[in-house]
Each structure stands twice: as C-alpha cells, then as structure tokens.
Coordinates of C-alpha atoms in Angstrom, one line a residue:
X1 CA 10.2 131.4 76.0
X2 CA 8.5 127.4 75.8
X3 CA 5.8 127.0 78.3
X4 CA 3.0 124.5 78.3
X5 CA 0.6 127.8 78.7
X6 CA 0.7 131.2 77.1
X7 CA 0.6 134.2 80.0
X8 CA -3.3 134.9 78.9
X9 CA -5.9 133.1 78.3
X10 CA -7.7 134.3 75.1
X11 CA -10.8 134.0 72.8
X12 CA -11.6 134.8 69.6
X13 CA -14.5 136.4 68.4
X14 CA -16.4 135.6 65.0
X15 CA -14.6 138.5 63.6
X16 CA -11.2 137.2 64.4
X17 CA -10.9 139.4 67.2
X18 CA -8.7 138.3 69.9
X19 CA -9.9 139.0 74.0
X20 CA -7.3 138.2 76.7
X21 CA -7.1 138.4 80.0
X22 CA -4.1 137.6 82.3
X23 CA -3.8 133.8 82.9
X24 CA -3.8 132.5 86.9
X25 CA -0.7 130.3 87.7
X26 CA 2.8 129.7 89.2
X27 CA 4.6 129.6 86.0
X28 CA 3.4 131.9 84.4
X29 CA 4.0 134.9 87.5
X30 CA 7.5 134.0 87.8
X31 CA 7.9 134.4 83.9
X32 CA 6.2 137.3 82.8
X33 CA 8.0 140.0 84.7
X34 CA 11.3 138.3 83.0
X35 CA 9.7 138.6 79.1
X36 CA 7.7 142.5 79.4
X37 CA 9.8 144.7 77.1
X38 CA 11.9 141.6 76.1
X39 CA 13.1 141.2 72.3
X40 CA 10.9 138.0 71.8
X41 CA 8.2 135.6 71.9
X42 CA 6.7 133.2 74.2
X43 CA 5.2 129.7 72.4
X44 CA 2.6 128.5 74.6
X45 CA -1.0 126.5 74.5
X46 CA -4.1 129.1 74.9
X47 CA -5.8 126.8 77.7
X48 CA -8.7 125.8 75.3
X49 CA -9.5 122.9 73.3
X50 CA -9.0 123.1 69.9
X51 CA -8.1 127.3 69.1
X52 CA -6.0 128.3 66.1
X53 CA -4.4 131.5 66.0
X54 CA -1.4 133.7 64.8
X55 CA 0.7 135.4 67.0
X56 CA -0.4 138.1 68.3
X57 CA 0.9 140.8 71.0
X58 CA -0.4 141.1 74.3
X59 CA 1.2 143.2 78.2
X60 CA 4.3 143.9 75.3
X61 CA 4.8 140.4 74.9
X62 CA 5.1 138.6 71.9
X63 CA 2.7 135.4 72.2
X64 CA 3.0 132.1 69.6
X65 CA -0.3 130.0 70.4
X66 CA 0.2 126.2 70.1
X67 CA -3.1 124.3 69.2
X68 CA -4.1 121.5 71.4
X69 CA -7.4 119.3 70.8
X70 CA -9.6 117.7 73.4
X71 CA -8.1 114.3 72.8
X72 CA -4.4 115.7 73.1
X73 CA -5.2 118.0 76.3
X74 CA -6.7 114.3 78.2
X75 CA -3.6 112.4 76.7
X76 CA -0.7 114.9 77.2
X77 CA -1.8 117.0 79.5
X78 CA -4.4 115.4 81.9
X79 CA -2.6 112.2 81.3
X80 CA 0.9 111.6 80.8
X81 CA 1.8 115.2 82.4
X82 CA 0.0 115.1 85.1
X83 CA -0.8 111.5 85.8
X84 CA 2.0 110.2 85.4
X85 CA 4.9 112.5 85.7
X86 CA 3.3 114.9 88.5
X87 CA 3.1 112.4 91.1
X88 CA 6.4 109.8 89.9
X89 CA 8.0 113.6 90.9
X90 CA 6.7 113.9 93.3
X91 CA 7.6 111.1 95.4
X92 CA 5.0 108.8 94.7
X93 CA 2.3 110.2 97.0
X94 CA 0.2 109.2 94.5
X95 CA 0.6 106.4 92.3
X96 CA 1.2 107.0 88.9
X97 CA -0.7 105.5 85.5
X98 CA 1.2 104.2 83.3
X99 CA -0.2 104.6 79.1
X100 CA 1.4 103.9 76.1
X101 CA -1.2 106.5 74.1
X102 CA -0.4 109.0 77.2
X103 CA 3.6 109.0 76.1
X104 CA 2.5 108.8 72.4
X105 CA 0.1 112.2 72.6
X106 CA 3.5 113.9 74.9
X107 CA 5.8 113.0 72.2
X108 CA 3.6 114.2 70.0
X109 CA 2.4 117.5 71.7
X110 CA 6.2 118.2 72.4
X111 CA 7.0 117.9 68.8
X112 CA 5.0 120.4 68.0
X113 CA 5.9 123.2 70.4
X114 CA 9.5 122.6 69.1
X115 CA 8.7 122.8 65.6
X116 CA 6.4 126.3 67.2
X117 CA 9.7 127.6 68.4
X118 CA 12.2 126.6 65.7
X119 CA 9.9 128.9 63.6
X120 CA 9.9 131.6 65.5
X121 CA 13.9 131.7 66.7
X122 CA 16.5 134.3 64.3
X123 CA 19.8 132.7 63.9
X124 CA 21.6 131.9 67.3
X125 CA 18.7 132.7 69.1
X126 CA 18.3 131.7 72.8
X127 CA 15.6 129.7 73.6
X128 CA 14.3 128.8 77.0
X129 CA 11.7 125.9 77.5
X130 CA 10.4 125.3 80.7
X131 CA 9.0 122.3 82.9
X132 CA 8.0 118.6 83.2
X133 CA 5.4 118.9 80.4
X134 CA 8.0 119.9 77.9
X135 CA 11.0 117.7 78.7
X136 CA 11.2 116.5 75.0
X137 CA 11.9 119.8 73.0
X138 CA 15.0 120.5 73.8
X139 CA 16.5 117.7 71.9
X140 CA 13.8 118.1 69.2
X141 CA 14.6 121.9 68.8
X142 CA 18.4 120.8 68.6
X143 CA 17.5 118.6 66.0
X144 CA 15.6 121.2 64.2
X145 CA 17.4 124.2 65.0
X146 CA 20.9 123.3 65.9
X147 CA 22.3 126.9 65.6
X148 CA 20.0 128.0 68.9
X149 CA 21.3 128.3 73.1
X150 CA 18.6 126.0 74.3
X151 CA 17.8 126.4 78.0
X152 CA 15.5 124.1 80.0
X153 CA 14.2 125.1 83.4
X154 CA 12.6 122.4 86.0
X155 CA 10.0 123.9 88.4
X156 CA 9.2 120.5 90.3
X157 CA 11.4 118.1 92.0
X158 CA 13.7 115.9 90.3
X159 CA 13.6 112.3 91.8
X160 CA 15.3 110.2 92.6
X161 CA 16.7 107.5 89.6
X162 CA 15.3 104.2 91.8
X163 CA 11.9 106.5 91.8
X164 CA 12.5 107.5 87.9
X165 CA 13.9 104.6 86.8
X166 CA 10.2 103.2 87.3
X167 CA 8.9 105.2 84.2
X168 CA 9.1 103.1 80.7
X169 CA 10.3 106.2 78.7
X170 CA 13.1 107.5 81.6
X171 CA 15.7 107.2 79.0
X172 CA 13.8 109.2 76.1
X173 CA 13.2 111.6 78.5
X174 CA 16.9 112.0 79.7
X175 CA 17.9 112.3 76.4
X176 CA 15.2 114.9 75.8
X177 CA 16.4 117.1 78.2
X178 CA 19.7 116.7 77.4
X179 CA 19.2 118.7 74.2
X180 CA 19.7 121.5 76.0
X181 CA 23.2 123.5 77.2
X182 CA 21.9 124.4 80.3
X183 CA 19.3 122.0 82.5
X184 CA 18.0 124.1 85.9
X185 CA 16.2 123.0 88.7
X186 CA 15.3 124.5 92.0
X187 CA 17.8 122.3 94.3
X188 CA 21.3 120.9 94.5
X189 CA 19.8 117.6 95.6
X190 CA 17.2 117.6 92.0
X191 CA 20.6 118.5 89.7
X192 CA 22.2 115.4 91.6
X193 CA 19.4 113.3 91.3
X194 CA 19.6 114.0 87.4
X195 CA 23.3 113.3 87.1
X196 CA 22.8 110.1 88.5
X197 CA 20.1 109.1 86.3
X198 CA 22.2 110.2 83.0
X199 CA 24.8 107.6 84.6
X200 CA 22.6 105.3 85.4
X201 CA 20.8 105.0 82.0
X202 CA 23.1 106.7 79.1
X203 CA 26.4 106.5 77.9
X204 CA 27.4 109.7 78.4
X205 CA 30.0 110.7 81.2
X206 CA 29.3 112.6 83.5
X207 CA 32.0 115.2 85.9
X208 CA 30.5 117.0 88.8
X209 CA 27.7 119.3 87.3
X210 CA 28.6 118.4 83.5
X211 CA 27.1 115.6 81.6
X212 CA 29.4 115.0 77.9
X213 CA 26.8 114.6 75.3
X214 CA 28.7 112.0 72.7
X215 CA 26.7 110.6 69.4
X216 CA 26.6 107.4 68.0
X217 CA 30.2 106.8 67.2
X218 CA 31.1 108.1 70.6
X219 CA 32.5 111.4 69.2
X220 CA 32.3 114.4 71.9
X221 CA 29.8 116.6 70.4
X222 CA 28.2 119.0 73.7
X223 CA 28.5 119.7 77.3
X224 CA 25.7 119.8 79.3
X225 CA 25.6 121.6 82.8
X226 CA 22.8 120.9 85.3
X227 CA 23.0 123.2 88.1
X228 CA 20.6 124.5 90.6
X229 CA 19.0 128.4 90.4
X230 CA 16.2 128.7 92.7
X231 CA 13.5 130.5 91.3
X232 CA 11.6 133.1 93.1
X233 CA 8.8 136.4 92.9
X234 CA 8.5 139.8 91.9
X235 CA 9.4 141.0 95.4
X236 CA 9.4 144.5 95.5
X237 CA 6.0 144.1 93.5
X238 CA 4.2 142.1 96.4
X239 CA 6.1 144.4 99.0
X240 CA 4.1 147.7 97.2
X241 CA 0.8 146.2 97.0
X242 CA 0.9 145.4 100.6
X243 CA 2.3 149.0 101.9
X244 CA -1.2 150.5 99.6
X245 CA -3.5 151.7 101.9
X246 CA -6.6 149.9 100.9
X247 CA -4.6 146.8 101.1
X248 CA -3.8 147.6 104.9
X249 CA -7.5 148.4 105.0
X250 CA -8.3 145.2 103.7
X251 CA -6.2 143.2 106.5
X252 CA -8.2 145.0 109.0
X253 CA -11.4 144.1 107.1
X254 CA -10.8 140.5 106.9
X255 CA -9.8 140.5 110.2
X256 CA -12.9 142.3 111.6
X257 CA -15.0 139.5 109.4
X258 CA -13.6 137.1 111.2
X259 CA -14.4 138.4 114.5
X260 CA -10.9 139.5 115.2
X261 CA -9.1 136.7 116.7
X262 CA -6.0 136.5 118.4
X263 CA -4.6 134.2 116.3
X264 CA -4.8 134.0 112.6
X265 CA -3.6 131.1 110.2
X266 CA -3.8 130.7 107.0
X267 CA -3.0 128.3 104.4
X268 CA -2.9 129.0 100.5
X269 CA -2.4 126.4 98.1
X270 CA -3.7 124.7 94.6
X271 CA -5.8 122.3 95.7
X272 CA -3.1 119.4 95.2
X273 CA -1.9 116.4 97.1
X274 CA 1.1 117.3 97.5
X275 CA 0.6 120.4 99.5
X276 CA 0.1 118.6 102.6
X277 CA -3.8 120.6 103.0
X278 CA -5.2 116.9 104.7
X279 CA -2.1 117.0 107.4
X280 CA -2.1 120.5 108.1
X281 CA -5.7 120.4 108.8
X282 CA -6.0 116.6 110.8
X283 CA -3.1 118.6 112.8
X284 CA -5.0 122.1 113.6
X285 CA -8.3 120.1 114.4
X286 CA -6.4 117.7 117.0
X287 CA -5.3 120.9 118.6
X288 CA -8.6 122.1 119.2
X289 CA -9.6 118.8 120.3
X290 CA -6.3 118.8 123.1
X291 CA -8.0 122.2 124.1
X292 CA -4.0 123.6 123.1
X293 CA -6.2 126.4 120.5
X294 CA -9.8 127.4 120.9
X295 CA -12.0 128.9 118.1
X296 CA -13.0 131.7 120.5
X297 CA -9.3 133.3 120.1
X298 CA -7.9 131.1 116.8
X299 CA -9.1 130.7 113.4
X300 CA -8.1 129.3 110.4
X301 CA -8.1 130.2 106.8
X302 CA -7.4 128.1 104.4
X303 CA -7.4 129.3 100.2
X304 CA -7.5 126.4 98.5
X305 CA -7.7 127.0 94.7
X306 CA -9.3 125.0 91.6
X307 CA -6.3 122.6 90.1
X308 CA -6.9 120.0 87.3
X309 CA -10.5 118.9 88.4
X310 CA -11.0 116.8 85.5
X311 CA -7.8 113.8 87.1
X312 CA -8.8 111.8 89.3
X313 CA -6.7 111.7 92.3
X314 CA -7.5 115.9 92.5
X315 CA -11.5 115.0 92.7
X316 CA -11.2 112.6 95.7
X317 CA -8.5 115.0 97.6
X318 CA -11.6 117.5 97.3
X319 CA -14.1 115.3 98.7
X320 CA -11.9 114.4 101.6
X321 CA -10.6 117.7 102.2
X322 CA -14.5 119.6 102.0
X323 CA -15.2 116.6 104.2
X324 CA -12.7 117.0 106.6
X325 CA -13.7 120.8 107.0
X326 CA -16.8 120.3 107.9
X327 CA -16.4 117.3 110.3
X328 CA -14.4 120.0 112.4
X329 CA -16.5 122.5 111.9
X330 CA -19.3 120.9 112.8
X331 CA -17.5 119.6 116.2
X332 CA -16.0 122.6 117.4
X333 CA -17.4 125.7 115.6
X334 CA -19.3 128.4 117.4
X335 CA -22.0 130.8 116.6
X336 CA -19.8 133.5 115.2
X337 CA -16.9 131.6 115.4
X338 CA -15.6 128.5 112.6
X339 CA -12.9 126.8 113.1
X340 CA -11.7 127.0 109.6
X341 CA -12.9 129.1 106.2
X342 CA -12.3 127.2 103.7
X343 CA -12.2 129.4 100.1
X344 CA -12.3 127.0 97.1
X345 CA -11.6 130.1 95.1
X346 CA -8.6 131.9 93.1
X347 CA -7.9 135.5 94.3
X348 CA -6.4 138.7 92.0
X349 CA -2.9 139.6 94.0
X350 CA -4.4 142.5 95.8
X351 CA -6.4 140.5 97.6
X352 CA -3.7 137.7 98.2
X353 CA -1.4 140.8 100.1
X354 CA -4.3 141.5 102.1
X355 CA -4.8 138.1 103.3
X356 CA -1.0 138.0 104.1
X357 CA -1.0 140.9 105.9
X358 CA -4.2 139.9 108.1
X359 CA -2.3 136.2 108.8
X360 CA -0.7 136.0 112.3
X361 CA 0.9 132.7 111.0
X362 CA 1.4 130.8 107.6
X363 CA 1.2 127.6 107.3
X364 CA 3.4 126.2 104.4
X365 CA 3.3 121.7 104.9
X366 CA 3.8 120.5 101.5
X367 CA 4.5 117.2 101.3
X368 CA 7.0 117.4 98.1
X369 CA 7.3 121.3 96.7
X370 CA 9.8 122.2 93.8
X371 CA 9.8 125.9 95.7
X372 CA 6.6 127.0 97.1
X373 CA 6.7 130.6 95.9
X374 CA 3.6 131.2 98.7
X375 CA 6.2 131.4 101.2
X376 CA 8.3 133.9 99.4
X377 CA 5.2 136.6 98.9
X378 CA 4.0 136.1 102.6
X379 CA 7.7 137.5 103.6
X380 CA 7.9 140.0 100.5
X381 CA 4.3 141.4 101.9
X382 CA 5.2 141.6 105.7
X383 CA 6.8 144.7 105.5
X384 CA 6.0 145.6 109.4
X385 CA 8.2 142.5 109.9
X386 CA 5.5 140.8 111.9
X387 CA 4.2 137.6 111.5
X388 CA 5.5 133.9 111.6
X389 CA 6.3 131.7 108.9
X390 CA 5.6 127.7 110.0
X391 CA 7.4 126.5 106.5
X392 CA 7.9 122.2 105.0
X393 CA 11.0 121.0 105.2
X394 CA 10.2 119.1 101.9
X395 CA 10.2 122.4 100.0
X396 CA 12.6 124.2 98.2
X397 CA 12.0 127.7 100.3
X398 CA 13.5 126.0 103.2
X399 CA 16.8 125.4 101.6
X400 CA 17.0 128.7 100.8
X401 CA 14.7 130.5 103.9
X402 CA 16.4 128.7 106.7
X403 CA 16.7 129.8 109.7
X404 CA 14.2 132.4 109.4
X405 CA 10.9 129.8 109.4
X406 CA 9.8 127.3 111.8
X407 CA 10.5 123.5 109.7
X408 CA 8.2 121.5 110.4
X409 CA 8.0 117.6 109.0
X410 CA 4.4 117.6 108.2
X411 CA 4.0 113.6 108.3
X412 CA 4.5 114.0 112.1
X413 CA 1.7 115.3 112.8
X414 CA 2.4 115.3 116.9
X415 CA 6.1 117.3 116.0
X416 CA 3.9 120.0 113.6
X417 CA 1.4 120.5 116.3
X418 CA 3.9 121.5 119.0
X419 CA 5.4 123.8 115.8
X420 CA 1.7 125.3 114.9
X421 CA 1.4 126.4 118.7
X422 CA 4.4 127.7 119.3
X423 CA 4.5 129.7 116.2
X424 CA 0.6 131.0 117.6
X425 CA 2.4 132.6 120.4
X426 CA 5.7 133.7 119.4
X427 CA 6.4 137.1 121.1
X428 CA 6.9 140.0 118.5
X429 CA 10.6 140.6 119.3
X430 CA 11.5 137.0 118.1
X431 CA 8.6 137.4 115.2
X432 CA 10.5 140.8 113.7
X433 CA 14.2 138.8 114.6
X434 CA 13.1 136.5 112.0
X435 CA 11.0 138.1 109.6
X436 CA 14.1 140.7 108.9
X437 CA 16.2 137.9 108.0
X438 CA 13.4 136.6 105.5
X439 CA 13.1 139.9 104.2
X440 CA 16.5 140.7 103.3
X441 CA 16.7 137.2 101.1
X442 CA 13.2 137.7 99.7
X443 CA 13.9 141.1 99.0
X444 CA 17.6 140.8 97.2
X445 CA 16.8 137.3 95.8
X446 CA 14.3 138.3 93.6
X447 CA 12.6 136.7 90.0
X448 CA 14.5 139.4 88.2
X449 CA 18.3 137.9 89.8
X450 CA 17.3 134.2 89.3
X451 CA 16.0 135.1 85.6
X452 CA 19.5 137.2 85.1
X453 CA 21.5 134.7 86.4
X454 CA 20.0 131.5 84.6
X455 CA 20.2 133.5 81.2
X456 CA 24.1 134.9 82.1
X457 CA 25.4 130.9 82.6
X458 CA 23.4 129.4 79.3
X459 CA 24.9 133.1 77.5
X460 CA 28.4 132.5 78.9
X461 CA 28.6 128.8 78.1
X462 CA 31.1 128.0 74.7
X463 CA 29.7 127.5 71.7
X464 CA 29.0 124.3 70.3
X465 CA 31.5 122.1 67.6
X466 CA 31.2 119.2 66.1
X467 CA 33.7 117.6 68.4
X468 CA 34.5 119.8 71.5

C-alpha cells in the first residue's frame, strides 16, 4: 500500500523509541481494515516535518515512513497537491495556483515514495498506490520495478479534460498514472473523463475502458483498464458501535443538551470548500428567517473539522463560515436555544455514531465529492431505520444511494430549502421505507467487497510482455 500518509501518526523519543497513535482521516479509515493481518507494508509520510525512521510495526501492520521536510510538505503537499490539483478537481470552485517549484517538489516527493516501495516489494509483488498526491509513481515504480501488479486508486473526482487540460503538466501526469494495470475511481463518469484525456493528449488508443500503452517505436507493450469501484466503510463496524448502549445513551445525552428539539440536523464535514458548509447554512438560516423552522423546535449541528489551515483558500472559508454562524445566531437564537452549534473539532468514532444516532436529518451538500463516506456511516449507524438522509447530487453516494436519499442541488438554494423542510417532517413510515433500502446497500457494499473486488480485477489481469 502507497499513501501520502502512514495510518499513525508517530514520534520518536531521544531513545529511538517510537509512540503512535491512530491517524484521523478518510483515507486512511477506508484502508486500514483492508491491510490488518495483510502480508505487507504500507509506505506513507509520518505527518511531521522532517522524521526519519525504519519501518516499524504498528495495529499488525507493516509501516515504511517516507521523510518529508518543511520546504517539500509547503511545495508538494500544501502546494501543488492541494493548491493546485484539489480544486482543478474539483471543479474549479476555487481557482487553482499554478508553480513551477510546486510540480518540481511533486515530482520529486513522488519519486521517492516509488523508490520507498520498489524497496520494499518481493518479486511480482502487488502494489497499490493511492490518490491525487501520488499520481506519478506508478510509472516510476514501473520503471523501477517492472516485474510488480501496480494498482492506482483515485479518491476524488476526475475532471473533465477542457477542466484538466488547463494544468501545464496534464500530460506527465497521464502518463504517470498510466504506469499502472489497473486505474480506479469512484464513478463511471471520472473513468470516462480519464479516457478522454489519454485521447486527447497521448498517443495511445484507447477501446471502451482500456487504454493500449505503446513506447516510443509504437510497439504494444501494456493494457491499461480504468474502471469505476466505488469505495465505501467498515459497515458492520459503525452499525455495532451504534447498537452499544452507551452510544444509545449518548444520542439521548446530546439530545437532552440541546434541549430536545423536534427536529435535529446535522452536518459533518472537513472544513473544505467543497463541502457546500456556506450553502447549506445561507439555506437553513433563510428558513428561519421565512418562519418555515423555528429554533424553539429545530436545531442545527454542524461538525466542522480542522483541514489544511496553513492554504489559503481553507483560512478565509473559516472566517466566513464562523462569521456566518454567528450572524444567525445572533438574529435568531434564544436563551437556551441556538440556531446552530457549530464544533470546529475532530471526534473519536464513538462519538461520531452517537451524533448520528441523535440526528433527525443529515445534511450531505457538497458541492464536488469523490464519495462522501459521511453519508454511508449515517445509514450504517441507523440501525432503527429512522432518520432522513438530505444527500448532493454532486457526490458519488448518490450514484450509488439513489433512491433512498432526498437529492438535493445545493447551488439552488430556494430547491434545497423546500428539500431541508420536507425531510424535517417526513412521517416515520416513509423515513424506515427509505432507510431499509440504504441499509441493505451500506450494509452488503461494504470497504471489505470494494477492497476485494479492486484487488481480484488488477490480480486477474494478464501478465505483461514485451509486445502484447
């Protein structure tokens, strides 16, 4: 496994010794189920400037630490990975920078995870890299290492090509990810949008889902197949924690803090622009302004954690957002009763199945979403088939969740209110009609299939030649 972060973060003491604890992220809880008691390793960065380590076990996994300074974490990650390719895929809801040193330090950086991997692979290994701050290694690793079954994974959209064709390096990066057999991604439409940016800018042919990797002389060398395998939770896990009893106790706690309203939303996301947190929120504070919610019976949560704070673009989007908050707040709060609680805070999973289990409604509006694996452990936790999921249409859940949610377009803003309320007062026979049929694909479509089923079609695929 190749992931821009290790499953830990970890120190090291002045005797060498190595503290861990779990690391917070997306990534990172879809992964880890797949590599516990796993034959191998998993190459990551440790999350701090400038700390050199051997490999070292940790949770039965195998980990391979890849040093990043101070000046390569601003460059490659900060930078190029995030301020550039972050928002280019995601639909330009931000503009992204452009930096010649930025692309330098991500060639770099991904050099040396592949070189991190090629190390640690036996002969015919499979490898599998994953996401946008990777993209290079799998043609560096097939370089290096071309005996290994290289597998790429993309967690965030593809775009477009006349939205990718926009970045100076679009053909490097093709190629890069072209070094792999198998290139995933969460939707039909993101495999698509990748063929047609290998036609557009290689020379390779392309038929259906299978791009034929020639090399210089035009010989045949590889097929490539990029397909779509929606990724998704450890279902069964979020489904336990939230039949515990002190979880169930929890709900009522939270609920009883909040003065036990009739209606309770809740929103949990990074703090990130392309969650749609400033629409969802303009939205819910028109409808207490219309007089269509009131804070004596409604309230909303919403969990907004901690995401890159030292970029730009997520600084402002916390000033407006806090500001926002307290503007309604401040016009239509009442002693004992806020209009929103806003939590810039990360929470353990216990916690997280709690507040699930107290919400009345969810309120998924990203603007752009690879998946939104939120949505998934709202359904996997509502095991007393209750509660109303108002999901994006711009995510990848809704592919796959539909009909069970309420879509919702959240740049109409009129079209999501009408959505928010009715979901407020769906009766409970509709609520448990539609929760059953999210269960029963949350429940059998679990992180476990998706990880089995990626691995089977890279495993299954024919070897390479020399000239297929």
């Amino acid at each position: 496994m190749v992931a821009n972060r290790l499953p830990v973060d970890f120190t090291v003491d002045e005797n060498g010794d190595v503290d861990w604890q779990r690391s917070p992220g997306g990534l990172v809880t879809a992964l880890e189920p797949v590599m516990r008691g796993a034959d191998g390793a998993w190459v990551g960065w440790s999350g701090a400037p400038g700390l050199e380590h051997e490999p070292f076990t940790a949770d039965e996994m195998l980990l391979v630490p890849v040093t990043l300074s101070a000046d390569e974490i601003e460059r490659y990650y900060e930078g190029f990975s995030n301020d550039t390719l972050w928002p280019l895929y995601h639909d330009v809801i931000s503009p992204p920078t452009y930096h010649r040193q930025w692309w330098d330090a991500y060639r770099k950086v991904n050099l040396r995870f592949a070189e991190a991997a090629a190390a640690q692979a036996a002969p015919g290994a499979v490898v599998w890299v994953h996401d946008y701050q990777l993209q290079l290694v799998p043609k560096m690793l097939r370089d290096l290492r071309p005996d290994l079954r290289i597998g790429f994974f993309d967690h965030i959209p593809f775009p477009p090509v006349e939205l990718f064709g926009q970045l100076p390096w679009r053909s490097q990066i093709v190629e890069g990810l072209l070094g792999a057999d198998l290139i995933g991604f969460q939707r039909g439409g993101d495999a698509s949008n990748f063929v047609r940016a290998v036609r557009r800018l290689t020379k390779h042919t392309t038929r259906g889902p299978i791009v034929t990797v020639t090399d210089d002389d035009g010989q045949i060398t590889r097929h490539v197949r990029a397909a779509a395998f929606p990724i998704s939770i450890d279902s069964k896990h979020f489904d336990e924690l939230a039949r515990k009893p002190e979880v169930q106790e929890r709900a009522a706690e939270i609920r009883a803090d909040l003065g036990n309203p009739q209606i309770m939303m809740l929103g949990v996301d990074r703090l990130d622009y392309t969650k749609g947190i400033r629409h969802r929120i303009k939205a819910y504070g028109e409808l207490l302004q219309d007089g269509r919610l009131d804070v004596e019976h409604a309230t909303l949560v919403q969990v907004a954690s901690p995401s890159r704070e030292n970029v730009g673009a997520y600084q402002e989007l916390r000033e407006h957002v806090e500001g926002l908050v307290g503007r309604i707040n401040g016009e239509f709060g009442e002693l004992g009763h806020s209009a929103i609680h806003y939590l810039h805070h990360s929470y353990p999973p216990e916690e997280m199945a709690a507040l699930y289990l107290a919400a009345d409604v969810m309120l998924v509006t990203s603007l752009r979403d690879g998946m939104n694996l939120v949505a998934k452990e709202y359904v996997a936790a509502r095991s007393d088939d209750q509660g109303v999921l108002v999901l994006s249409e711009f995510t990848g859940a809704a592919d796959e969740l539909a009909p069970g949610p309420l879509l919702v377009n959240p740049h109409d803003i009129d079209g999501m209110k009408d959505i928010i309320v009715a979901a407020a007062h769906m009766d409970h026979r509709e609520q448990r009609r539609r929760m059953r049929r999210l269960r029963r694909k949350v429940m059998s479509d679990d992180v476990a299939k998706w990880s089995e089923t990626f691995l089977g079609v890279l495993t299954a695929m024919p070897p390479r030649t020399s000239h297929v």
